Amino acid sequence: MAHVNANYQKLPGSYLFSEIARRTAAYAEAHPEAKLIKMGIGDVTRPLVPAVVEAMHAAVDDLSRAETFYGYGPEQGYDFLREAIQQADFAARGIQIAADEIFISDGAKSDCGNIGDILSADNKIAVCDPVYPVYVDTNAMAGRAGDYDEQAQGWTNIYYMPTTAENGFCPALPTEPVDVIYLCSPNNPTGTTLNFQQLQAWVDYANEHDAIIMFDAAYERFIAEDNVPHSIYEVPGATTCAIEFRSFSKTAGFTGARCGYTVVPKALVREGQSLHAMWNRRQTTKFNGASYVIQRGAAAVYSEEGARQIEETLDYYRANAKVIKEGLEAAGFTVYGAVSSPYVWCKTPVGMGSWEFFDLLLEQANIITTPGAGFGPSGEGYVRLTAFGDADATKEAMQRIQTLMATR
Ligand code: MLT
């Protein structure tokens, strides 16, 4: 008899964004006349930039000719992309990361989940609360989370670190031993950032306790503040304690194309084992590399034209974030994020829970958001809005919210 992974039975209903899609689809079916504005899942809407499209077309042409055809590529990614990343994202900022410490993948979400393959089941996991649900659910699937406690809305074996307005959205260092710490800056979902001093405290903690930091930098391109590291490796000591995840999704519109990368420094060693060697072993066994066409497209992001073009797209989203922040503030809301992030974290009206406010915005303004409670207990009392939509629709959404709040 085959035995299934019993940890899956412990997972709550469905993945957060699937649940929102389900509720939204049910509403749209019942109200076909509703003109819904999507500000829920952080999916981009601007097309790939011309430099990326041209590179992908040329790559398809390469595959169409025997003399330039590529079959299986290196599991770690092509050198042309690893070297472009090493130069632009690290060397240009004075960061000592080698090209062969960079592993190309089909996206940061896969890597954030897959990295658990090289960790034992008995690590104590620490996450911020609220948190991107992938960190928690993937550890739960691997049996590292314990049981789900409905009442506490959390897992019995996960160490939750409240990251709230009260502590300036900087989690306090753990008061009991933890082994693996997930940090995300700019943060999903709060849109806030960790500065140099705050990250230095975490790096020092991790080195002192032989812990590992999983640092998610998927929203790095949105950083607009001076004192905020773009990479954890800007912080002294990070190469001996941190793994960093990056994504082309939000940077260059690759949510559909799929490409990201993970940095595993060779200096990162635990229990005498090189995490770099282990991740390499994992990738060469379970992954045949990201597609050649997609990697050529990603490399074009680092060309002069590509870099200029993606900045224009990012400016479009940055302008949306400003519209949302100012629009919500004009409607009387307290908001966080938006400055260095495409996410705006909005306090719900007094006495209203986040699912209740989600329903109100859906039903009375036809706007789809993400309820903060879906990201963890400390997300209760908030909703998240994203700046990745159409500019006119974003302005329209703010007008609808202002009208709704004025009539309540
Ligand atoms: C989000 O909305 O939090 C993100 O789009 C999810 C993701 O990047 O997987």
PDB file of C-alpha atoms in Angstrom, residues 5 12 26 34 60 77 81 88 119 139 150 163 165 243 271 282-283 291 295 336 376:
ATOM      1  CA  ASN A   5       2.551  12.598   2.722  1.00  0.00           C
ATOM      2  CA  PRO A  12      -5.573  24.653   5.808  1.00  0.00           C
ATOM      3  CA  ALA A  26     -17.999  33.251  -7.624  1.00  0.00           C
ATOM      4  CA  ALA A  34     -19.535  44.196 -12.191  1.00  0.00           C
ATOM      5  CA  VAL A  60      13.816  30.807 -30.754  1.00  0.00           C
ATOM      6  CA  GLY A  77      21.979  28.308 -15.682  1.00  0.00           C
ATOM      7  CA  LEU A  81      23.110  35.055 -17.617  1.00  0.00           C
ATOM      8  CA  ALA A  88      25.043  44.173 -12.566  1.00  0.00           C
ATOM      9  CA  LEU A 119      17.275  21.087   5.288  1.00  0.00           C
ATOM     10  CA  ASN A 139       7.751  23.828   5.553  1.00  0.00           C
ATOM     11  CA  GLU A 150      -7.168  26.840  14.069  1.00  0.00           C
ATOM     12  CA  THR A 163       6.072  42.417  12.204  1.00  0.00           C
ATOM     13  CA  ALA A 165       3.241  48.961  12.988  1.00  0.00           C
ATOM     14  CA  ILE A 243      20.773  32.386   0.973  1.00  0.00           C
ATOM     15  CA  GLU A 271      27.531  20.745  10.192  1.00  0.00           C
ATOM     16  CA  ARG A 282      19.767  18.965  -5.602  1.00  0.00           C
ATOM     17  CA  GLN A 283      19.440  21.060  -8.759  1.00  0.00           C
ATOM     18  CA  SER A 291      14.566  27.363 -20.644  1.00  0.00           C
ATOM     19  CA  GLN A 295      17.322  32.908 -20.001  1.00  0.00           C
ATOM     20  CA  TYR A 336       2.206  51.532   5.112  1.00  0.00           C
ATOM     21  CA  GLY A 376      -0.969  35.343   9.307  1.00  0.00           C
TER      22      GLY A 376
END
